[in-house]
Structures are given as structure tokens and as C-alpha cells.
Amino acid sequence: MKQLQQRHYVFIGLALVVIVTMLLPYRPEIVPSAETRRMHEYIDSLPEGSVLLISFDHEASSLPEIKPLALALLRHAFSKRLKLIGIALLPEGTGVGYGLMREAAREYDMSYGEDFVYLGFRPQYVAAILSMGESIPETFPEDYLGQAYDQLPMLNGIENYDDLACVISVADGSLTTHWVEYGHARYRVKVSAFVAASMVTTYDPYLASGQIYAMVSGLRGAAEYEKLIGIGGSGARGMLAQTSMHLYVILMIIIGNLIYFRQKQRGRG
Amino acid sequence: MRRRVPQLVCGLFGLLIFTLHFLTSDQAHRTYRLILDDYYQIVFAFALLVGVVSFIRVNLKAVERGKDRPYRIVSLLGLLLMPVLAMGWGIGGDSPFLWVFDNVQVPMQATVFALLAFYVASASFRGFRARSLPATVLLLSALLTLLSRSDLGGFMAEYITPVADWVRYNPSMSARRAILIGIGLGSLTTSLRVILGIERTWLGGGK
């Protein structure tokens, strides 16, 4: 058998930390940040029947982080009786978005075509964003399941971004930037975002300038949003594992540096 | 001729889209929509076709040579299976297409992505050293950010999150803004060079 190397012990340690903390019944006390509260207050302030366009701009790989974020948003929107239009600008987001909308809609007894619709995937995201600013029915003549746009009662009278309250991009990459650059800059549609934690610094300048109205980020953002809507989900469940992993990485950095300085000292000696 | 025609088409459409962006007449909007809804999608369909044919050719050749044969066969089967499932049974809620997507593709991709955590842990142990002043500043910022995105309740000092937020909203955002402006100016000049035919490397084929 191949001998275990230093890095293998690091891997085993991490796996153990994550598994053990996921099994613990303890849930950390989450304090919602101002950013998450801003998004929550905005959705809360929308009158019943307002239309939100939710764009699933992510790939399947980031689902463990994106799913709690998206579900928290969908649950809140459905509980407020808002009308939701789902689309995907990346192919893999298509199946994921459809599944998540159905899951949340079932919990709130929402019916397809009247309370929510899923228009599916449109290739060439820049073209799709620009095209929807001109005409949504011409960009998506059919929904994900092949039903004609004008056969879906909820979509009556929805022509372009002027008929939407907001576009919310659920993203794990830089696609929200295109919503800002083309949707907001050209058509003045309000853009908000639920994004993976790794993208936070990318969107900070847009958030600070108001080009992104509100942003909820990462597993922590999901846990905060779950707390605000009063529904537990996988965000809060995953926070303990995330925290323990962060602590583990910090510990590795400290040990690594101690070894480094020790070796440096010996070298001098 | 083989290079002149694509160059001309690119330049003309570049100028057209640029001009249409600023026009507000109905005719301008109709033309804009035609390009976005039809032309773009036709180009995309052909690009996709080229990609699929190329994928099949590369993998078939590799299967013949016996290089990574099982993986190549699985890739090809996957490419064939998904369209067959979609066309045969649809893509709706309980379709086999969505079942395969949810139960094969999603877990596989999430697993591969999750491996990053192990590499991050290993790299932080072996490479994240305070070798110099800039490296130490980077290291401290990383530690602050990690702590601020954790939830330690009363165990964490109260000043950590405000300090991490200061790093995020000041040095980090300034650097990000500079990068964004740089990208914007770079995109602008590259686009102009392509439209005006100065930049020709995208045509391929050397000089």
C-alpha cells in the first residue's frame, strides 16, 4: 500500500471535521447582516401579484451553496404571493431551476401557469438579456415544457422588463455582471442577486454604486435569509460545517507557518 | 479572400450593433431584435454543431487508439443518451432526462467541485506562508475574512466582522474597481481593433 503523505492527513482531517460537524445537532445562532436584511425588506415590501424574474445563472457544481439560497428566496416570494418567472442563462441551471421552483411551489400550493412559470434556457446570455428588454415573448416563444407563451395566463400583459418588479440573478459566476451591464444600464430594470460567496468581491462595486439593489451571498447569506423568513433549511444546517472547515483551514495556516518559522530559525542557527 | 469576407462581416455587424444601440426608432428596434433573436441563435446553433462533431471525432479517435477508452466511451454514451431521453420522454418534472440530470450529473459535478475544499486545506498548510510583508498582510486579511464568514457566536471578538468588512469595502473594492475599469477599457480597445480589422488573430491560421 502506498504510504500516506502529509497532505493525505490534511485531507482525512478535513473530511472528519466536516462529517462530524454535519452530524451534530447544534445550530449556531445566526445574526442577519444589513445586506441580507435589505433584500428581505425589499421582497417583503412588494405588493401581492408583483412579478419577479428569477434567472438561474449557475452550474450544477455549486448546487450545495446555491440551493439553500434559491430555496430561501423562492419560499419567501411564494409566501408573499408574488408571481415568479424562471429562466436560465446557463444550460445546467435549466434543470436545477425548474426543480427548485417546483419544489418550493409544491410547499405553497402554487399552480404552474398562474402563480409561476418556467421559461427555460436561452443561449447567448448577452443576446438573451438584451432581447428580453425588447420583448420577452419573442425571446421565449415557448416555456420550458413547450407551451406557447400566450397560453400561460400569468404571462398575459408581460412584454418586457417594464412589467417586472425586479430581476434576481441566482449566480455562481460572473453572469450577474451582464444583468447589470445590459439589463440595468440599458433598460433600467432593477437587478438583485443571490450569489455564491466566492463572487462577493466581484459584485461589491456594483452593490455600492446601487447598480445591484441588494445581494445575499453564500451559505451564510442563505442561513441569514432562512432566519429572517423563519424557515429552517440547508443554509443553517451547513453553517456549522462551513465554520468548522474555516477553523480547520485557519489551524492549517497557523501550523504551516509555525513549521516554516521553526525551519527558518534552524537554518539560521 | 478567405480572411477578407469574415473580417468584413465582423466589421459590418460590429458597427451595426454599435449604431443600433443608440437609435430609438421602431425600425432600429426591429432590426436589433432580429439580430438578437434570430441571427445570434443561428450562429450559436452552428457553433454548437461544430463543438459536438469535434467532440465525437476526438473521442472516437481516442477510443481507436485505446487511450482512456472507458472514460471516452462513457462520454460518448452520455452525449447520445441525454438527447435521446429528452426527445423520447420529454424534459418535464418526472422525466428520465431530469432524473439522470438530478441523480448523475448534479452529484458528480458537486463532488468534483467539493474536492476544491481539500486542495484549499492542503494548500493553506503547505503554501500560505508569511514570507514577506505583503504576504503577511494577505494572510491576515484571509484569516479575518474566514473568521467573519464563520459563525462562532460569543467565541468571536466583536471587532472581527467590522474589520473584515472594512477590508472588503475599502482596499478590496478599490482594487476590484481598478480591475473592472481596466477590463472595460481593454474590451473597448480590443473590440475597436476587431471591428476596424486591425486585430486579426481571431481568424486563426497564423499571419
Short mmCIF file of N, CA, C and O in Angstrom, two decimals, chain A residues 94-176:
data_model
loop_
_atom_site.label_atom_id
_atom_site.label_comp_id
_atom_site.label_asym_id
_atom_site.label_seq_id
_atom_site.Cartn_x
_atom_site.Cartn_y
_atom_site.Cartn_z
N THR A 94 -30.73 25.17 -16.04
CA THR A 94 -32.10 24.95 -16.53
C THR A 94 -32.83 23.89 -15.71
O THR A 94 -33.90 24.15 -15.15
N GLY A 95 -32.24 22.70 -15.63
CA GLY A 95 -32.87 21.62 -14.88
C GLY A 95 -32.94 21.93 -13.40
O GLY A 95 -33.94 21.66 -12.73
N VAL A 96 -31.88 22.55 -12.89
CA VAL A 96 -31.84 22.87 -11.46
C VAL A 96 -32.93 23.88 -11.11
O VAL A 96 -33.69 23.69 -10.15
N GLY A 97 -33.02 24.94 -11.90
CA GLY A 97 -34.02 25.99 -11.63
C GLY A 97 -35.43 25.46 -11.67
O GLY A 97 -36.26 25.77 -10.80
N TYR A 98 -35.69 24.63 -12.66
CA TYR A 98 -37.03 24.04 -12.81
C TYR A 98 -37.37 23.19 -11.58
O TYR A 98 -38.46 23.30 -11.01
N GLY A 99 -36.42 22.37 -11.16
CA GLY A 99 -36.63 21.50 -9.99
C GLY A 99 -36.87 22.32 -8.72
O GLY A 99 -37.78 22.02 -7.94
N LEU A 100 -36.09 23.36 -8.53
CA LEU A 100 -36.23 24.18 -7.31
C LEU A 100 -37.56 24.92 -7.29
O LEU A 100 -38.22 25.01 -6.25
N MET A 101 -37.97 25.45 -8.44
CA MET A 101 -39.25 26.17 -8.48
C MET A 101 -40.41 25.23 -8.19
O MET A 101 -41.34 25.58 -7.46
N ARG A 102 -40.33 24.04 -8.73
CA ARG A 102 -41.42 23.05 -8.47
C ARG A 102 -41.44 22.68 -7.00
O ARG A 102 -42.51 22.57 -6.38
N GLU A 103 -40.25 22.47 -6.42
CA GLU A 103 -40.16 22.07 -5.01
C GLU A 103 -40.79 23.14 -4.11
O GLU A 103 -41.62 22.83 -3.24
N ALA A 104 -40.40 24.40 -4.34
CA ALA A 104 -40.94 25.49 -3.50
C ALA A 104 -42.43 25.70 -3.77
O ALA A 104 -43.20 25.95 -2.84
N ALA A 105 -42.83 25.59 -5.04
CA ALA A 105 -44.24 25.81 -5.40
C ALA A 105 -45.14 24.78 -4.73
O ALA A 105 -46.26 25.11 -4.28
N ARG A 106 -44.66 23.54 -4.65
CA ARG A 106 -45.46 22.47 -4.00
C ARG A 106 -45.73 22.82 -2.54
O ARG A 106 -46.83 22.62 -2.04
N GLU A 107 -44.70 23.35 -1.87
CA GLU A 107 -44.84 23.66 -0.44
C GLU A 107 -45.91 24.73 -0.20
O GLU A 107 -46.55 24.77 0.84
N TYR A 108 -46.09 25.64 -1.19
CA TYR A 108 -47.04 26.75 -1.00
C TYR A 108 -48.29 26.59 -1.87
O TYR A 108 -49.07 27.53 -2.01
N ASP A 109 -48.44 25.40 -2.45
CA ASP A 109 -49.62 25.09 -3.26
C ASP A 109 -49.81 26.08 -4.41
O ASP A 109 -50.92 26.57 -4.66
N MET A 110 -48.73 26.42 -5.07
CA MET A 110 -48.78 27.35 -6.20
C MET A 110 -48.98 26.56 -7.50
O MET A 110 -48.42 25.48 -7.65
N SER A 111 -49.77 27.13 -8.39
CA SER A 111 -50.02 26.36 -9.61
C SER A 111 -49.25 26.93 -10.80
O SER A 111 -49.12 28.15 -10.95
N TYR A 112 -48.78 26.00 -11.61
CA TYR A 112 -47.98 26.36 -12.77
C TYR A 112 -48.84 27.10 -13.80
O TYR A 112 -49.95 26.70 -14.10
N GLY A 113 -48.30 28.18 -14.32
CA GLY A 113 -49.03 28.95 -15.34
C GLY A 113 -49.83 30.09 -14.76
O GLY A 113 -50.14 31.05 -15.45
N GLU A 114 -50.19 29.96 -13.47
CA GLU A 114 -50.96 31.04 -12.84
C GLU A 114 -50.12 31.79 -11.79
O GLU A 114 -50.21 33.01 -11.67
N ASP A 115 -49.34 31.02 -11.02
CA ASP A 115 -48.51 31.67 -9.99
C ASP A 115 -47.04 31.70 -10.37
O ASP A 115 -46.29 32.53 -9.89
N PHE A 116 -46.63 30.77 -11.17
CA PHE A 116 -45.23 30.76 -11.64
C PHE A 116 -45.14 30.06 -12.99
O PHE A 116 -46.00 29.24 -13.33
N VAL A 117 -44.14 30.46 -13.73
CA VAL A 117 -43.84 29.77 -15.00
C VAL A 117 -42.33 29.60 -15.11
O VAL A 117 -41.57 30.35 -14.49
N TYR A 118 -41.94 28.65 -15.89
CA TYR A 118 -40.51 28.44 -16.11
C TYR A 118 -40.25 28.46 -17.62
O TYR A 118 -40.72 27.58 -18.34
N LEU A 119 -39.52 29.48 -18.06
CA LEU A 119 -39.32 29.65 -19.50
C LEU A 119 -38.11 28.88 -20.02
O LEU A 119 -37.95 28.72 -21.22
N GLY A 120 -37.26 28.43 -19.12
CA GLY A 120 -36.14 27.59 -19.53
C GLY A 120 -34.92 28.35 -19.98
O GLY A 120 -34.70 29.49 -19.57
N PHE A 121 -34.15 27.70 -20.82
CA PHE A 121 -32.81 28.18 -21.20
C PHE A 121 -32.84 28.93 -22.52
O PHE A 121 -33.56 28.56 -23.45
N ARG A 122 -32.07 29.98 -22.58
CA ARG A 122 -31.86 30.70 -23.83
C ARG A 122 -30.36 30.87 -24.00
O ARG A 122 -29.68 31.43 -23.13
N PRO A 123 -29.81 30.37 -25.13
CA PRO A 123 -28.36 30.50 -25.31
C PRO A 123 -27.94 31.94 -25.56
O PRO A 123 -28.76 32.79 -25.89
N GLN A 124 -26.66 32.18 -25.45
CA GLN A 124 -26.06 33.50 -25.68
C GLN A 124 -26.62 34.52 -24.69
O GLN A 124 -27.46 35.34 -25.02
N TYR A 125 -26.10 34.49 -23.47
CA TYR A 125 -26.72 35.27 -22.40
C TYR A 125 -26.81 36.77 -22.65
O TYR A 125 -27.81 37.39 -22.30
N VAL A 126 -25.80 37.34 -23.29
CA VAL A 126 -25.87 38.79 -23.55
C VAL A 126 -27.04 39.08 -24.50
O VAL A 126 -27.85 39.98 -24.26
N ALA A 127 -27.12 38.28 -25.56
CA ALA A 127 -28.22 38.46 -26.52
C ALA A 127 -29.57 38.24 -25.83
O ALA A 127 -30.53 38.98 -26.08
N ALA A 128 -29.64 37.24 -24.95
CA ALA A 128 -30.91 36.94 -24.27
C ALA A 128 -31.34 38.11 -23.38
O ALA A 128 -32.50 38.51 -23.37
N ILE A 129 -30.38 38.68 -22.63
CA ILE A 129 -30.72 39.80 -21.72
C ILE A 129 -31.19 41.00 -22.53
O ILE A 129 -32.20 41.63 -22.21
N LEU A 130 -30.47 41.31 -23.60
CA LEU A 130 -30.85 42.44 -24.44
C LEU A 130 -32.20 42.19 -25.11
O LEU A 130 -33.07 43.07 -25.16
N SER A 131 -32.36 40.98 -25.59
CA SER A 131 -33.59 40.63 -26.30
C SER A 131 -34.82 40.72 -25.40
O SER A 131 -35.89 41.18 -25.82
N MET A 132 -34.68 40.28 -24.14
CA MET A 132 -35.82 40.36 -23.22
C MET A 132 -36.20 41.80 -22.92
O MET A 132 -37.35 42.11 -22.63
N GLY A 133 -35.23 42.69 -23.01
CA GLY A 133 -35.53 44.11 -22.82
C GLY A 133 -36.42 44.63 -23.93
O GLY A 133 -37.20 45.57 -23.74
N GLU A 134 -36.32 44.02 -25.10
CA GLU A 134 -37.18 44.41 -26.23
C GLU A 134 -38.51 43.66 -26.14
O GLU A 134 -39.57 44.27 -26.22
N SER A 135 -38.44 42.34 -25.99
CA SER A 135 -39.68 41.55 -25.94
C SER A 135 -39.42 40.17 -25.31
O SER A 135 -38.67 39.38 -25.88
N ILE A 136 -40.05 39.92 -24.18
CA ILE A 136 -39.88 38.60 -23.54
C ILE A 136 -40.57 37.50 -24.36
O ILE A 136 -39.98 36.45 -24.60
N PRO A 137 -41.82 37.75 -24.86
CA PRO A 137 -42.46 36.66 -25.64
C PRO A 137 -41.68 36.30 -26.89
O PRO A 137 -41.72 35.14 -27.32
N GLU A 138 -40.98 37.27 -27.50
CA GLU A 138 -40.22 36.90 -28.70
C GLU A 138 -38.91 36.22 -28.35
O GLU A 138 -38.36 35.46 -29.14
N THR A 139 -38.41 36.48 -27.16
CA THR A 139 -37.18 35.80 -26.72
C THR A 139 -37.52 34.37 -26.30
O THR A 139 -36.77 33.44 -26.57
N PHE A 140 -38.64 34.21 -25.62
CA PHE A 140 -39.10 32.89 -25.19
C PHE A 140 -40.50 32.62 -25.75
O PHE A 140 -41.48 32.80 -25.04
N PRO A 141 -40.60 32.24 -27.02
CA PRO A 141 -41.94 31.99 -27.58
C PRO A 141 -42.66 30.84 -26.86
O PRO A 141 -43.88 30.77 -26.85
N GLU A 142 -41.88 29.94 -26.25
CA GLU A 142 -42.46 28.80 -25.51
C GLU A 142 -41.82 28.70 -24.14
O GLU A 142 -40.70 29.18 -23.94
N ASP A 143 -42.52 28.03 -23.21
CA ASP A 143 -41.90 27.81 -21.90
C ASP A 143 -41.03 26.55 -21.94
O ASP A 143 -40.88 25.93 -22.99
N TYR A 144 -40.49 26.18 -20.80
CA TYR A 144 -39.58 25.03 -20.71
C TYR A 144 -40.25 23.74 -21.19
O TYR A 144 -39.62 22.86 -21.77
N LEU A 145 -41.58 23.64 -20.96
CA LEU A 145 -42.29 22.41 -21.29
C LEU A 145 -42.90 22.44 -22.70
O LEU A 145 -43.60 21.52 -23.10
N GLY A 146 -42.67 23.52 -23.43
CA GLY A 146 -43.13 23.60 -24.80
C GLY A 146 -44.50 24.25 -24.98
O GLY A 146 -45.07 24.21 -26.07
N GLN A 147 -45.04 24.84 -23.92
CA GLN A 147 -46.34 25.52 -24.06
C GLN A 147 -46.10 26.94 -24.59
O GLN A 147 -45.14 27.59 -24.17
N ALA A 148 -47.01 27.38 -25.48
CA ALA A 148 -46.84 28.72 -26.06
C ALA A 148 -46.95 29.79 -24.98
O ALA A 148 -47.73 29.65 -24.03
N TYR A 149 -46.17 30.85 -25.14
CA TYR A 149 -46.12 31.95 -24.15
C TYR A 149 -47.52 32.51 -23.89
O TYR A 149 -47.91 32.74 -22.74
N ASP A 150 -48.30 32.73 -25.00
CA ASP A 150 -49.61 33.36 -24.82
C ASP A 150 -50.67 32.40 -24.25
O ASP A 150 -51.80 32.80 -24.01
N GLN A 151 -50.31 31.13 -24.08
CA GLN A 151 -51.25 30.18 -23.48
C GLN A 151 -51.11 30.14 -21.95
O GLN A 151 -51.88 29.48 -21.27
N LEU A 152 -50.12 30.83 -21.43
CA LEU A 152 -49.89 30.81 -19.98
C LEU A 152 -50.51 32.07 -19.36
O LEU A 152 -50.04 33.19 -19.60
N PRO A 153 -51.60 31.92 -18.58
CA PRO A 153 -52.35 33.09 -18.11
C PRO A 153 -51.52 34.10 -17.34
O PRO A 153 -51.72 35.31 -17.48
N MET A 154 -50.54 33.61 -16.56
CA MET A 154 -49.75 34.52 -15.75
C MET A 154 -48.95 35.52 -16.59
O MET A 154 -48.64 36.62 -16.15
N LEU A 155 -48.65 35.11 -17.82
CA LEU A 155 -47.77 35.95 -18.65
C LEU A 155 -48.53 36.99 -19.48
O LEU A 155 -47.90 37.78 -20.19
N ASN A 156 -49.86 36.99 -19.37
CA ASN A 156 -50.65 37.99 -20.11
C ASN A 156 -50.23 39.39 -19.70
O ASN A 156 -50.22 39.73 -18.53
N GLY A 157 -49.87 40.18 -20.68
CA GLY A 157 -49.50 41.58 -20.40
C GLY A 157 -48.05 41.77 -19.99
O GLY A 157 -47.64 42.89 -19.75
N ILE A 158 -47.31 40.69 -19.93
CA ILE A 158 -45.88 40.85 -19.59
C ILE A 158 -45.07 40.86 -20.89
O ILE A 158 -44.93 39.85 -21.57
N GLU A 159 -44.61 42.05 -21.24
CA GLU A 159 -43.95 42.24 -22.54
C GLU A 159 -42.43 42.35 -22.41
O GLU A 159 -41.69 41.79 -23.21
N ASN A 160 -42.00 43.14 -21.45
CA ASN A 160 -40.54 43.33 -21.27
C ASN A 160 -40.25 43.70 -19.82
O ASN A 160 -41.12 43.56 -18.96
N TYR A 161 -39.05 44.20 -19.57
CA TYR A 161 -38.64 44.48 -18.18
C TYR A 161 -39.53 45.52 -17.50
O TYR A 161 -39.61 45.55 -16.27
N ASP A 162 -40.20 46.36 -18.29
CA ASP A 162 -41.07 47.39 -17.67
C ASP A 162 -42.18 46.75 -16.84
O ASP A 162 -42.74 47.39 -15.96
N ASP A 163 -42.51 45.49 -17.16
CA ASP A 163 -43.62 44.83 -16.46
C ASP A 163 -43.14 43.99 -15.27
O ASP A 163 -43.93 43.25 -14.68
N LEU A 164 -41.87 44.07 -14.98
CA LEU A 164 -41.33 43.29 -13.86
C LEU A 164 -40.95 44.21 -12.70
O LEU A 164 -40.55 45.36 -12.92
N ALA A 165 -41.08 43.68 -11.48
CA ALA A 165 -40.63 44.47 -10.33
C ALA A 165 -39.11 44.43 -10.24
O ALA A 165 -38.47 45.43 -9.92
N CYS A 166 -38.54 43.28 -10.54
CA CYS A 166 -37.10 43.12 -10.36
C CYS A 166 -36.61 41.85 -11.06
O CYS A 166 -37.38 40.91 -11.24
N VAL A 167 -35.35 41.87 -11.44
CA VAL A 167 -34.69 40.65 -11.93
C VAL A 167 -33.77 40.20 -10.81
O VAL A 167 -33.00 41.00 -10.27
N ILE A 168 -33.88 38.92 -10.43
CA ILE A 168 -32.97 38.41 -9.41
C ILE A 168 -32.11 37.31 -10.03
O ILE A 168 -32.63 36.29 -10.49
N SER A 169 -30.83 37.56 -10.05
CA SER A 169 -29.90 36.60 -10.63
C SER A 169 -29.36 35.69 -9.52
O SER A 169 -28.77 36.18 -8.56
N VAL A 170 -29.58 34.40 -9.68
CA VAL A 170 -29.04 33.42 -8.73
C VAL A 170 -27.79 32.85 -9.40
O VAL A 170 -27.91 32.07 -10.34
N ALA A 171 -26.63 33.29 -8.96
CA ALA A 171 -25.43 33.02 -9.77
C ALA A 171 -24.25 32.49 -8.97
O ALA A 171 -24.11 32.80 -7.79
N ASP A 172 -23.44 31.69 -9.63
CA ASP A 172 -22.19 31.24 -9.01
C ASP A 172 -20.98 31.79 -9.75
O ASP A 172 -19.85 31.46 -9.42
N GLY A 173 -21.24 32.60 -10.77
CA GLY A 173 -20.14 33.15 -11.56
C GLY A 173 -20.38 34.61 -11.87
O GLY A 173 -21.05 35.30 -11.10
N SER A 174 -19.89 35.05 -13.03
CA SER A 174 -19.94 36.48 -13.33
C SER A 174 -21.16 36.90 -14.13
O SER A 174 -21.21 38.00 -14.65
N LEU A 175 -22.15 36.02 -14.25
CA LEU A 175 -23.29 36.36 -15.11
C LEU A 175 -24.11 37.54 -14.63
O LEU A 175 -24.71 38.27 -15.42
N THR A 176 -24.13 37.74 -13.31
CA THR A 176 -24.89 38.88 -12.79
C THR A 176 -24.35 40.20 -13.36
O THR A 176 -25.10 41.15 -13.56
#
